[in-house]
PDB file of C-alpha atoms in Angstrom:
ATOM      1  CA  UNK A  56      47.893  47.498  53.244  1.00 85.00           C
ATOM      2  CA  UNK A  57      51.009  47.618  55.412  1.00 87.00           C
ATOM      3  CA  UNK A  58      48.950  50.589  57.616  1.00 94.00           C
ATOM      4  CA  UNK A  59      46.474  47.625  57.899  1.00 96.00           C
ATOM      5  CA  UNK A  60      48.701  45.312  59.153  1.00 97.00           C
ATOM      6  CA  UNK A  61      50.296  47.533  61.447  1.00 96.00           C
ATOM      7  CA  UNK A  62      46.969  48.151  62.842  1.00 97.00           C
ATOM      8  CA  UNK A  63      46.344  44.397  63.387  1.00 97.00           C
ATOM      9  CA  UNK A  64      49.069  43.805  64.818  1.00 98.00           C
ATOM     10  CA  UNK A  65      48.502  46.293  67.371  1.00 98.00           C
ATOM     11  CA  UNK A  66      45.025  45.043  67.927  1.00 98.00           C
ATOM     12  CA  UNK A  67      46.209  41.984  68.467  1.00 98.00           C
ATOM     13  CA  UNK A  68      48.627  43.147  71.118  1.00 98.00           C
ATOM     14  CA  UNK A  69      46.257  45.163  73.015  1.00 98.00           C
ATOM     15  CA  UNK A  70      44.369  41.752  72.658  1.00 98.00           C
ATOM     16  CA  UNK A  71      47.002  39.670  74.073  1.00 98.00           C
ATOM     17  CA  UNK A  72      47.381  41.870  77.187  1.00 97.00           C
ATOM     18  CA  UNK A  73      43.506  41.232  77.814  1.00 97.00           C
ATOM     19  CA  UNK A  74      44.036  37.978  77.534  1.00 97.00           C
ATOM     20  CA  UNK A  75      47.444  37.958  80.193  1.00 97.00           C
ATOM     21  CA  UNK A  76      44.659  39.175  83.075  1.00 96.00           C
ATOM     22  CA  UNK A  77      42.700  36.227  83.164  1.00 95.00           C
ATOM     23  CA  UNK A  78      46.114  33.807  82.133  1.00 95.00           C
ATOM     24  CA  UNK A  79      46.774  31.215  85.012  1.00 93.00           C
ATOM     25  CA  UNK A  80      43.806  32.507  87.093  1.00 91.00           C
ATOM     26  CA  UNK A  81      40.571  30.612  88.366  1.00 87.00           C
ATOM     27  CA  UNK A  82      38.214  30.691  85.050  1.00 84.00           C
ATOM     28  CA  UNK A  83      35.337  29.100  84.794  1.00 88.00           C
ATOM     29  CA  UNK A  84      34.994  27.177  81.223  1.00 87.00           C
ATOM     30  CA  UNK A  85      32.083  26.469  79.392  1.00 89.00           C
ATOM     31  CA  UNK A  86      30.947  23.923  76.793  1.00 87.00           C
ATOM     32  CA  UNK A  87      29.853  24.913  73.385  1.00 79.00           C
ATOM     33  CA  UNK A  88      27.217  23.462  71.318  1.00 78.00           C
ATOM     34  CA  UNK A  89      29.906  21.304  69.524  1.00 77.00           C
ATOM     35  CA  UNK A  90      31.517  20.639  72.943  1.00 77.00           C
ATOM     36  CA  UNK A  91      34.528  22.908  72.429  1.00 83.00           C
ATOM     37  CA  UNK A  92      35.733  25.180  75.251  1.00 87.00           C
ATOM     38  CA  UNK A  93      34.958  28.956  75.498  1.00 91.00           C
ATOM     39  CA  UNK A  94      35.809  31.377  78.268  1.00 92.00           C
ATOM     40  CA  UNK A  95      34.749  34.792  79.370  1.00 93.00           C
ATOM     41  CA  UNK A  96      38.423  35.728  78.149  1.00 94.00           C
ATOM     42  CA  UNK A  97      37.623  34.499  74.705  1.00 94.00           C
ATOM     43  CA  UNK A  98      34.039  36.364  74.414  1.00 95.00           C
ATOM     44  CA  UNK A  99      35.588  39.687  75.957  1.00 96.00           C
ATOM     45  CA  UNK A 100      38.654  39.597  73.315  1.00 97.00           C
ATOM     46  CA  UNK A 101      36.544  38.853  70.346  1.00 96.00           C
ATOM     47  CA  UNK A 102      33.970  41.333  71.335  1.00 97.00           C
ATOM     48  CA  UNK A 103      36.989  44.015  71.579  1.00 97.00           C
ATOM     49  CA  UNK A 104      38.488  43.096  67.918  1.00 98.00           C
ATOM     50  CA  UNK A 105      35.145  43.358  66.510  1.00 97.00           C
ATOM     51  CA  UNK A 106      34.335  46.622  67.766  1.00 97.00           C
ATOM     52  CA  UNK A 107      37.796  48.397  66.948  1.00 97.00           C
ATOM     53  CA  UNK A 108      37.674  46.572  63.384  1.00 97.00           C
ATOM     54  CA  UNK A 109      34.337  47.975  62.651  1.00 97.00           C
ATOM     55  CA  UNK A 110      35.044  51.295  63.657  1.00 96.00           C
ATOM     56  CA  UNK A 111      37.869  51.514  61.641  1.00 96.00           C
ATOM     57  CA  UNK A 112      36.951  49.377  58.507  1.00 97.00           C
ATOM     58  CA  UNK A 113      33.392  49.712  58.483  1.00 96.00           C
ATOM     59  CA  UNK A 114      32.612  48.315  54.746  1.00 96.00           C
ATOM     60  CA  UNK A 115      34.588  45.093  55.840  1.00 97.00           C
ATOM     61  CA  UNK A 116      32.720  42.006  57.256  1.00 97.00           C
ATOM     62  CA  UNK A 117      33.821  40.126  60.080  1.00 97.00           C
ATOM     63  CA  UNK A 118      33.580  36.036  60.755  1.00 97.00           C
ATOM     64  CA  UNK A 119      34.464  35.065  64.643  1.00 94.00           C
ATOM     65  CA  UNK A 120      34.358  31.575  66.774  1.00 87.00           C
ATOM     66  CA  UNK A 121      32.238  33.233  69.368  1.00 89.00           C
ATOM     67  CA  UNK A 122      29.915  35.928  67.830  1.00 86.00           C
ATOM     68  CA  UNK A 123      29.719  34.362  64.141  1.00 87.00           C
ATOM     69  CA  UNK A 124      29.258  36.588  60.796  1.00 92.00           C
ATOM     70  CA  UNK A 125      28.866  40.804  60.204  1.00 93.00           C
ATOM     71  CA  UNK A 126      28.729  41.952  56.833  1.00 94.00           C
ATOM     72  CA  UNK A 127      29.262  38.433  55.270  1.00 93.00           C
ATOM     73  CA  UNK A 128      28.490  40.181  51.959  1.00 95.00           C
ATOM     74  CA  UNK A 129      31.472  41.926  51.905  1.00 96.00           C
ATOM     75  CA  UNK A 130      34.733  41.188  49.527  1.00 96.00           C
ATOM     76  CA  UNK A 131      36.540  41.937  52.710  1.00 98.00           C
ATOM     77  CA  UNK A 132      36.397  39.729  55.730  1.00 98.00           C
ATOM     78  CA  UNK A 133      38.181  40.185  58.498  1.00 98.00           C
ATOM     79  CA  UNK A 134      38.548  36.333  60.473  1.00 98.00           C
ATOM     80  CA  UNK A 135      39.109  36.179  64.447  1.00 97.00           C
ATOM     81  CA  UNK A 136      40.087  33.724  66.538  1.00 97.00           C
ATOM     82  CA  UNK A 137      40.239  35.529  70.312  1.00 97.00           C
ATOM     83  CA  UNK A 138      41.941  32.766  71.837  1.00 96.00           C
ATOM     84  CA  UNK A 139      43.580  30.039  69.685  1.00 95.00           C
ATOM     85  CA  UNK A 140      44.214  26.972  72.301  1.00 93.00           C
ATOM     86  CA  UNK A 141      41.304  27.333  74.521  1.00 93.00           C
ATOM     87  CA  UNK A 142      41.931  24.171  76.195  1.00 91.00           C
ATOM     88  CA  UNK A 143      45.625  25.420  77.221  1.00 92.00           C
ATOM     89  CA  UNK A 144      44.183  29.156  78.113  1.00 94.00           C
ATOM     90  CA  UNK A 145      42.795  27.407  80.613  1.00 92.00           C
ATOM     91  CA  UNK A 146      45.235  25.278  82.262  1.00 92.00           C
ATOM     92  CA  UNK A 147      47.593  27.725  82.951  1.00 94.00           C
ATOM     93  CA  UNK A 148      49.966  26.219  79.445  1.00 93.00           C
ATOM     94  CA  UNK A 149      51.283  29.608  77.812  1.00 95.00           C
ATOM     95  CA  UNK A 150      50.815  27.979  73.981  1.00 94.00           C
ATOM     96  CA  UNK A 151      47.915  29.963  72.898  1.00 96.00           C
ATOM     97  CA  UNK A 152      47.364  32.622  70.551  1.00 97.00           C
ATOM     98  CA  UNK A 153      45.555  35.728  69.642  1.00 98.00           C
ATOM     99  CA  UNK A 154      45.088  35.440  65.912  1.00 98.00           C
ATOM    100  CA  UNK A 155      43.544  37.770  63.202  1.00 98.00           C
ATOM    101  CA  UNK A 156      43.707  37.211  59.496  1.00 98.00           C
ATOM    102  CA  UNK A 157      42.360  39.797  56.502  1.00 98.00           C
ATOM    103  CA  UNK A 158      40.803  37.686  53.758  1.00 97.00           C
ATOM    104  CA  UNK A 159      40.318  39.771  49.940  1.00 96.00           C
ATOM    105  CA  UNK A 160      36.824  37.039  47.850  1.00 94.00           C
ATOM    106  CA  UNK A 161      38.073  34.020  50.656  1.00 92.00           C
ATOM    107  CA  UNK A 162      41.639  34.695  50.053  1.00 94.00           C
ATOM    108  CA  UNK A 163      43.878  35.408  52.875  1.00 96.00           C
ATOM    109  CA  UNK A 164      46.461  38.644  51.992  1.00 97.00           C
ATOM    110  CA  UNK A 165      46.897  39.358  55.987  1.00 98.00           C
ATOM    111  CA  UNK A 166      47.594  37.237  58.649  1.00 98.00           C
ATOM    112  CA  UNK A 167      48.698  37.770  62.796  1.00 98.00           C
ATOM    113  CA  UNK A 168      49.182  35.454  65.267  1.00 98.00           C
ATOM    114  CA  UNK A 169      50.503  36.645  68.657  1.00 98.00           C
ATOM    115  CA  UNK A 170      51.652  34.286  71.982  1.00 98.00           C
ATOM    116  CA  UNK A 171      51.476  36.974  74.653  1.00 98.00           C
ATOM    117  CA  UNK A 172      52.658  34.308  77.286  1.00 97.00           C
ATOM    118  CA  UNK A 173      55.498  33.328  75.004  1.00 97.00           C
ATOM    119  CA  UNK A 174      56.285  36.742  73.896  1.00 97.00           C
ATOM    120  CA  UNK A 175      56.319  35.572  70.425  1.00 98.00           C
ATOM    121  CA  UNK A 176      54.518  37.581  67.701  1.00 98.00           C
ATOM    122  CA  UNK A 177      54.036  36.703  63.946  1.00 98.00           C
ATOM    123  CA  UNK A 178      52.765  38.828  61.021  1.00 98.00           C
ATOM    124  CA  UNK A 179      53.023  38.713  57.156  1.00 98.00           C
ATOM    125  CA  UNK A 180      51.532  40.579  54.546  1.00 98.00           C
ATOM    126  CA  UNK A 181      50.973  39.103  51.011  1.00 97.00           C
ATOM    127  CA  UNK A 182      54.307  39.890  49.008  1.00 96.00           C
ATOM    128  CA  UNK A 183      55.860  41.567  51.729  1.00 97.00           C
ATOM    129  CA  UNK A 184      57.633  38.825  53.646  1.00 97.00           C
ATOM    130  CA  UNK A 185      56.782  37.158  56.893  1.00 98.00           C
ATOM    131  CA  UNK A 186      58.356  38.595  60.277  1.00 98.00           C
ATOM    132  CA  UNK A 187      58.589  36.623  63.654  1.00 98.00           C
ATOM    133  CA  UNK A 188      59.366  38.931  66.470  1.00 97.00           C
ATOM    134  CA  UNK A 189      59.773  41.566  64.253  1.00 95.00           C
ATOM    135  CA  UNK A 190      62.269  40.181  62.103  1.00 97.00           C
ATOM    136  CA  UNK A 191      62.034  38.335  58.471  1.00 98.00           C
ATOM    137  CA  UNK A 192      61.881  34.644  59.074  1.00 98.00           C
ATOM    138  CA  UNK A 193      62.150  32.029  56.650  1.00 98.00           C
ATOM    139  CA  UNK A 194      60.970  27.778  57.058  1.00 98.00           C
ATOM    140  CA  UNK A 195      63.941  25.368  58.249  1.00 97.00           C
ATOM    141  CA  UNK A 196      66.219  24.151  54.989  1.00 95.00           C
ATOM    142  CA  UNK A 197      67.275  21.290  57.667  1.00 94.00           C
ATOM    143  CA  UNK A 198      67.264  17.952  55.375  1.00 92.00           C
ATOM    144  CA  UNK A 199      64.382  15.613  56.058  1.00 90.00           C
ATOM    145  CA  UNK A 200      65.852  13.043  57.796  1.00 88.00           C
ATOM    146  CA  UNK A 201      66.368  15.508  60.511  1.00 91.00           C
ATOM    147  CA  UNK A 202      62.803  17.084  60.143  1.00 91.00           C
ATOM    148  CA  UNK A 203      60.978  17.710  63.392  1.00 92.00           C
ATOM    149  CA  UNK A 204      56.967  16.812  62.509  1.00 92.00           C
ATOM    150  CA  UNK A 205      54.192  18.051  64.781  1.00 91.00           C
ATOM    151  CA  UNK A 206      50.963  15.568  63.974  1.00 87.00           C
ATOM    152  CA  UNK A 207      47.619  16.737  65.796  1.00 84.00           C
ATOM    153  CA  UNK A 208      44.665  13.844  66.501  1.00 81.00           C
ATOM    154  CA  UNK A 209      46.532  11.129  65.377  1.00 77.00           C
ATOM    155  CA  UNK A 210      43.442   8.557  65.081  1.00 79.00           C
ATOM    156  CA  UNK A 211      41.517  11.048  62.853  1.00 87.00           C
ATOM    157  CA  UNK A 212      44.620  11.485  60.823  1.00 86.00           C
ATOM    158  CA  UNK A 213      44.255   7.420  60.345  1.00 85.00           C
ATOM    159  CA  UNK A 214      41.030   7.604  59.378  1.00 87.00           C
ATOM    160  CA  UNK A 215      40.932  10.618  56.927  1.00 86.00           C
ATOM    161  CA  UNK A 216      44.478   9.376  55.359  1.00 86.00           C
ATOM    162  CA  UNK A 217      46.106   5.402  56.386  1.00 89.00           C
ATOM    163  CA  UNK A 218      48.699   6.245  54.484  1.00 87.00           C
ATOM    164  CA  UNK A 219      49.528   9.337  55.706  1.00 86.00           C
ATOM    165  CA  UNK A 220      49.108   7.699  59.396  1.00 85.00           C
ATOM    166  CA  UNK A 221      51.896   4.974  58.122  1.00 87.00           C
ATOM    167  CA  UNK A 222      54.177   7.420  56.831  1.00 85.00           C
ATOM    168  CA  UNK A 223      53.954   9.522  60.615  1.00 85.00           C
ATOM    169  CA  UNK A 224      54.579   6.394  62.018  1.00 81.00           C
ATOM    170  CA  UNK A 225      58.346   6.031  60.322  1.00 82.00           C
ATOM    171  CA  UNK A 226      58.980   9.544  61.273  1.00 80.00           C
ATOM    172  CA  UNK A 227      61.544   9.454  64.118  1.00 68.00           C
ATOM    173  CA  UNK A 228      60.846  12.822  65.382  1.00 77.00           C
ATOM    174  CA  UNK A 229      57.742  13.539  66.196  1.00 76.00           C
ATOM    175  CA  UNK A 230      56.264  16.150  68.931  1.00 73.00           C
ATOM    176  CA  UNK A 231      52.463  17.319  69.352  1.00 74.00           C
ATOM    177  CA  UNK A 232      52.372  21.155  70.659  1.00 71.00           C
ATOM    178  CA  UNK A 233      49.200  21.680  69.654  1.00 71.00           C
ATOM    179  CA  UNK A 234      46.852  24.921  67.936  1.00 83.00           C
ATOM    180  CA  UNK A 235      48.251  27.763  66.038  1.00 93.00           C
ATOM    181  CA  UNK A 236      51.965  27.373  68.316  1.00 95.00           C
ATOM    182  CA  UNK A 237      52.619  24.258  65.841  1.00 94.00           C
ATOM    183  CA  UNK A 238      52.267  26.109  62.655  1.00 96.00           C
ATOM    184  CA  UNK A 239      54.202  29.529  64.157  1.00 97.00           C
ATOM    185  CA  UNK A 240      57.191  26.689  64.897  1.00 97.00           C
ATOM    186  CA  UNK A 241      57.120  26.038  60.859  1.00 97.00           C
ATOM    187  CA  UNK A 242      57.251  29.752  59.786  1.00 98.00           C
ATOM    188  CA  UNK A 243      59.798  30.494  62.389  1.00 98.00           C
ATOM    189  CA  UNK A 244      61.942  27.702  60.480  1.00 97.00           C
ATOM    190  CA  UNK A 245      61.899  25.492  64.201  1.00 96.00           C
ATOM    191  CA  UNK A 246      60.077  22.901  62.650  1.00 95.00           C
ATOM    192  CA  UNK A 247      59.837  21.211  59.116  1.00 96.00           C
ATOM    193  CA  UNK A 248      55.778  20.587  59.051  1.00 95.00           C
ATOM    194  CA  UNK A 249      52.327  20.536  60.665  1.00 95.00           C
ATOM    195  CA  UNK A 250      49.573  18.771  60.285  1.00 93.00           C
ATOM    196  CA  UNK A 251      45.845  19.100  62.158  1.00 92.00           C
ATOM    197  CA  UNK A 252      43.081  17.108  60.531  1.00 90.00           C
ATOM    198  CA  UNK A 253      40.604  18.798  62.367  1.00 89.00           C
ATOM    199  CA  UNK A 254      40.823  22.730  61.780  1.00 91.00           C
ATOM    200  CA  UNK A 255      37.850  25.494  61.580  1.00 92.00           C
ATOM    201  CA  UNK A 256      38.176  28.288  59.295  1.00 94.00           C
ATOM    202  CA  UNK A 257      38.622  31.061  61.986  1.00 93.00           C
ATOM    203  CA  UNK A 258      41.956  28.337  62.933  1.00 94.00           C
ATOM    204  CA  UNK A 259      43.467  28.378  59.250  1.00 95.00           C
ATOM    205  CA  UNK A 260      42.752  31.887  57.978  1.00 96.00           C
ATOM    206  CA  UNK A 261      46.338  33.582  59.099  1.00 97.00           C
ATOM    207  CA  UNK A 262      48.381  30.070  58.194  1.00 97.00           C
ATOM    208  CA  UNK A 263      48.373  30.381  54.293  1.00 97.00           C
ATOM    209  CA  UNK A 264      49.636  33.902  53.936  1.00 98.00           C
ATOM    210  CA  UNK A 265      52.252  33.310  56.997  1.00 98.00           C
ATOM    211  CA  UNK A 266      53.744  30.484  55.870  1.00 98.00           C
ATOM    212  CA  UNK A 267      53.997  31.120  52.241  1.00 98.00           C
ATOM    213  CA  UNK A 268      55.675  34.688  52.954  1.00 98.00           C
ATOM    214  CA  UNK A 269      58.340  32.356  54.941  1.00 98.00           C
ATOM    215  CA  UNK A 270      59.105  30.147  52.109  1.00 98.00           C
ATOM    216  CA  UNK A 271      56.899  27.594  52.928  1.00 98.00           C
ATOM    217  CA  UNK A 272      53.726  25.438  51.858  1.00 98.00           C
ATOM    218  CA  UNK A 273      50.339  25.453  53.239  1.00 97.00           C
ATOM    219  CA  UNK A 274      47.882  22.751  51.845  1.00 95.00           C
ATOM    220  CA  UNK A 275      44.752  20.152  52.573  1.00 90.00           C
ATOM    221  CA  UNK A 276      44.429  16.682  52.374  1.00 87.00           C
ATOM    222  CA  UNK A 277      43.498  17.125  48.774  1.00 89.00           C
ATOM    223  CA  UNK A 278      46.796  18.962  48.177  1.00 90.00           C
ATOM    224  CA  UNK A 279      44.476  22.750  47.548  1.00 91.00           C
ATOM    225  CA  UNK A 280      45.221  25.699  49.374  1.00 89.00           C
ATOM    226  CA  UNK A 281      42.323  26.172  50.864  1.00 88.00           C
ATOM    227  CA  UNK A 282      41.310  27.452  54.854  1.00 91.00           C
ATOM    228  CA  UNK A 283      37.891  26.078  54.300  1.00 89.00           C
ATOM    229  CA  UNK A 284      38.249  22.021  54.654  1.00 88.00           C
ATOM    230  CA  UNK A 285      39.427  21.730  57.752  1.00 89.00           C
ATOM    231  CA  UNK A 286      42.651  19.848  57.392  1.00 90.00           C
ATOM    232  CA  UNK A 287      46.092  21.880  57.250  1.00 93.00           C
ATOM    233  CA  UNK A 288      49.580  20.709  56.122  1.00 94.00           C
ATOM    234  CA  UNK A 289      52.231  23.315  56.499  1.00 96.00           C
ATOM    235  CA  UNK A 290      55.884  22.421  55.888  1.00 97.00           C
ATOM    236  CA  UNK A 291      59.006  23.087  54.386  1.00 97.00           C
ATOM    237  CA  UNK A 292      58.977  22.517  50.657  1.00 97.00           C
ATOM    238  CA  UNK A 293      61.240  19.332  51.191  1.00 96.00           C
ATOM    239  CA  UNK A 294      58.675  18.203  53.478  1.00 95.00           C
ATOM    240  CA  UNK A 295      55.345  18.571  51.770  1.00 96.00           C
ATOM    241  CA  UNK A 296      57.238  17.491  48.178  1.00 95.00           C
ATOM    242  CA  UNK A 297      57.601  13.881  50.202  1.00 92.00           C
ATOM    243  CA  UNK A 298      53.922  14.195  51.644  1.00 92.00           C
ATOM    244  CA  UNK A 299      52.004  14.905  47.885  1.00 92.00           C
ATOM    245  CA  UNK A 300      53.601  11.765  47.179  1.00 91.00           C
ATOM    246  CA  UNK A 301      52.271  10.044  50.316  1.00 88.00           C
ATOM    247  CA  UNK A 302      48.746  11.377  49.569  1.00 87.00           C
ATOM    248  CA  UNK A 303      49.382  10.527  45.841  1.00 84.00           C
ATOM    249  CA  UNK A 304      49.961   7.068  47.254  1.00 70.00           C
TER     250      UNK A 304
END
């Protein structure tokens, strides 16, 4: 497995560099059927993973944003986002990601997430540990009332959970990066939680295996560790001890 990761991570680099040609240039975005953003970038990239992923694992299956399901049969799935931050892709704002997760029967065991305009990179391998920039990083052990929360879509938050809406409300401080950059910041140990209410699978699949192998928790609403529902908390175990309570509430 750590050939396989090695492997991804190089993929996603290669990825990353494609994506750095069309970064803070004139691109043209489109609207998806569900009114999310795609570009050219983002089809290219996704295209390019798929194609070096099947050539070297062909018995594994692939699920992308932009070209959908290969193989979906398979034990094995291999789960691409090209671009992760479409929206800031195409402004020109560098906190966007490349990511690439391994899944064993829905499970996550591999996950990658690299910033190429940040220069930040992210891998972990299930058991092995979690390394940020090539090094082992760990999630903050800063006490909670100095916690730094990052809270995505705060209305949908208010409808899917009032009382986790009240509790972000007390929070003093508060920021709102936005897509996969957020959850990197908890892994990295820069900030104490994340939470996005509205998350799609190809979104999620790296953040379980990441921020466990830093020390951390990754959860839904419903407190299950699953990449499939759409919501993600990630946080320091301080954190998310306080936030079961809030959704026990």
């Amino acid at each position: 497995m750590k050939s396989i990761l090695a492997e991804a991570e190089a993929l996603s680099r290669e990825a990353g560099q494609m994506a750095m040609h069309y970064f803070q240039q004139p691109l043209p975005v489109e609207r998806k059927s569900d009114h999310s953003p795609v570009t050219q970038a983002d089809r290219e990239i996704e295209l390019f993973l798929r194609q070096q992923l099947s050539q070297r694992y062909p018995e594994h299956g692939i699920l992308g944003e932009e070209w959908g399901a290969l193989r979906p049969e398979s034990d094995w799935q291999w789960i691409l986002d090209p671009i992760d931050g479409t929206r800031s892709f195409a402004r020109g704002i560098p906190v966007f990601g490349i990511q690439l997760a391994l899944a064993y029967k829905n499970k996550p065991v591999l996950g990658v997430i690299h910033l190429p305009a940040l220069g930040e990179h992210i891998a972990a391998l299930e058991g092995q540990g979690c390394k940020w920039n090539r090094k082992p990083c760990f999630v903050s052990e800063r006490p909670i009332d100095q916690a730094i929360v990052h809270a995505h879509e705060w209305d949908l938050i208010g409808k899917q959970s009032p009382a986790l809406y009240d509790w972000l409300g007390t929070r003093e401080h508060l920021r709102n990066w936005g897509d996969c950059y957020s959850f990197v910041l908890v892994a990295s140990g820069r900030i104490e939680a994340a939470l996005d209410p509205r998350m799609q699978v190809w979104d999620s699949a790296p953040l379980p295996v990441l921020i466990k192998e830093a020390g951390g928790i990754f959860m839904d609403w419903q407190q299950k560790d699953s990449i499939w529902s759409g919501q993600v908390i990630s946080g320091t175990p301080a954190m998310i001890s306080q936030i079961k309570q809030i959704l026990r509430g």
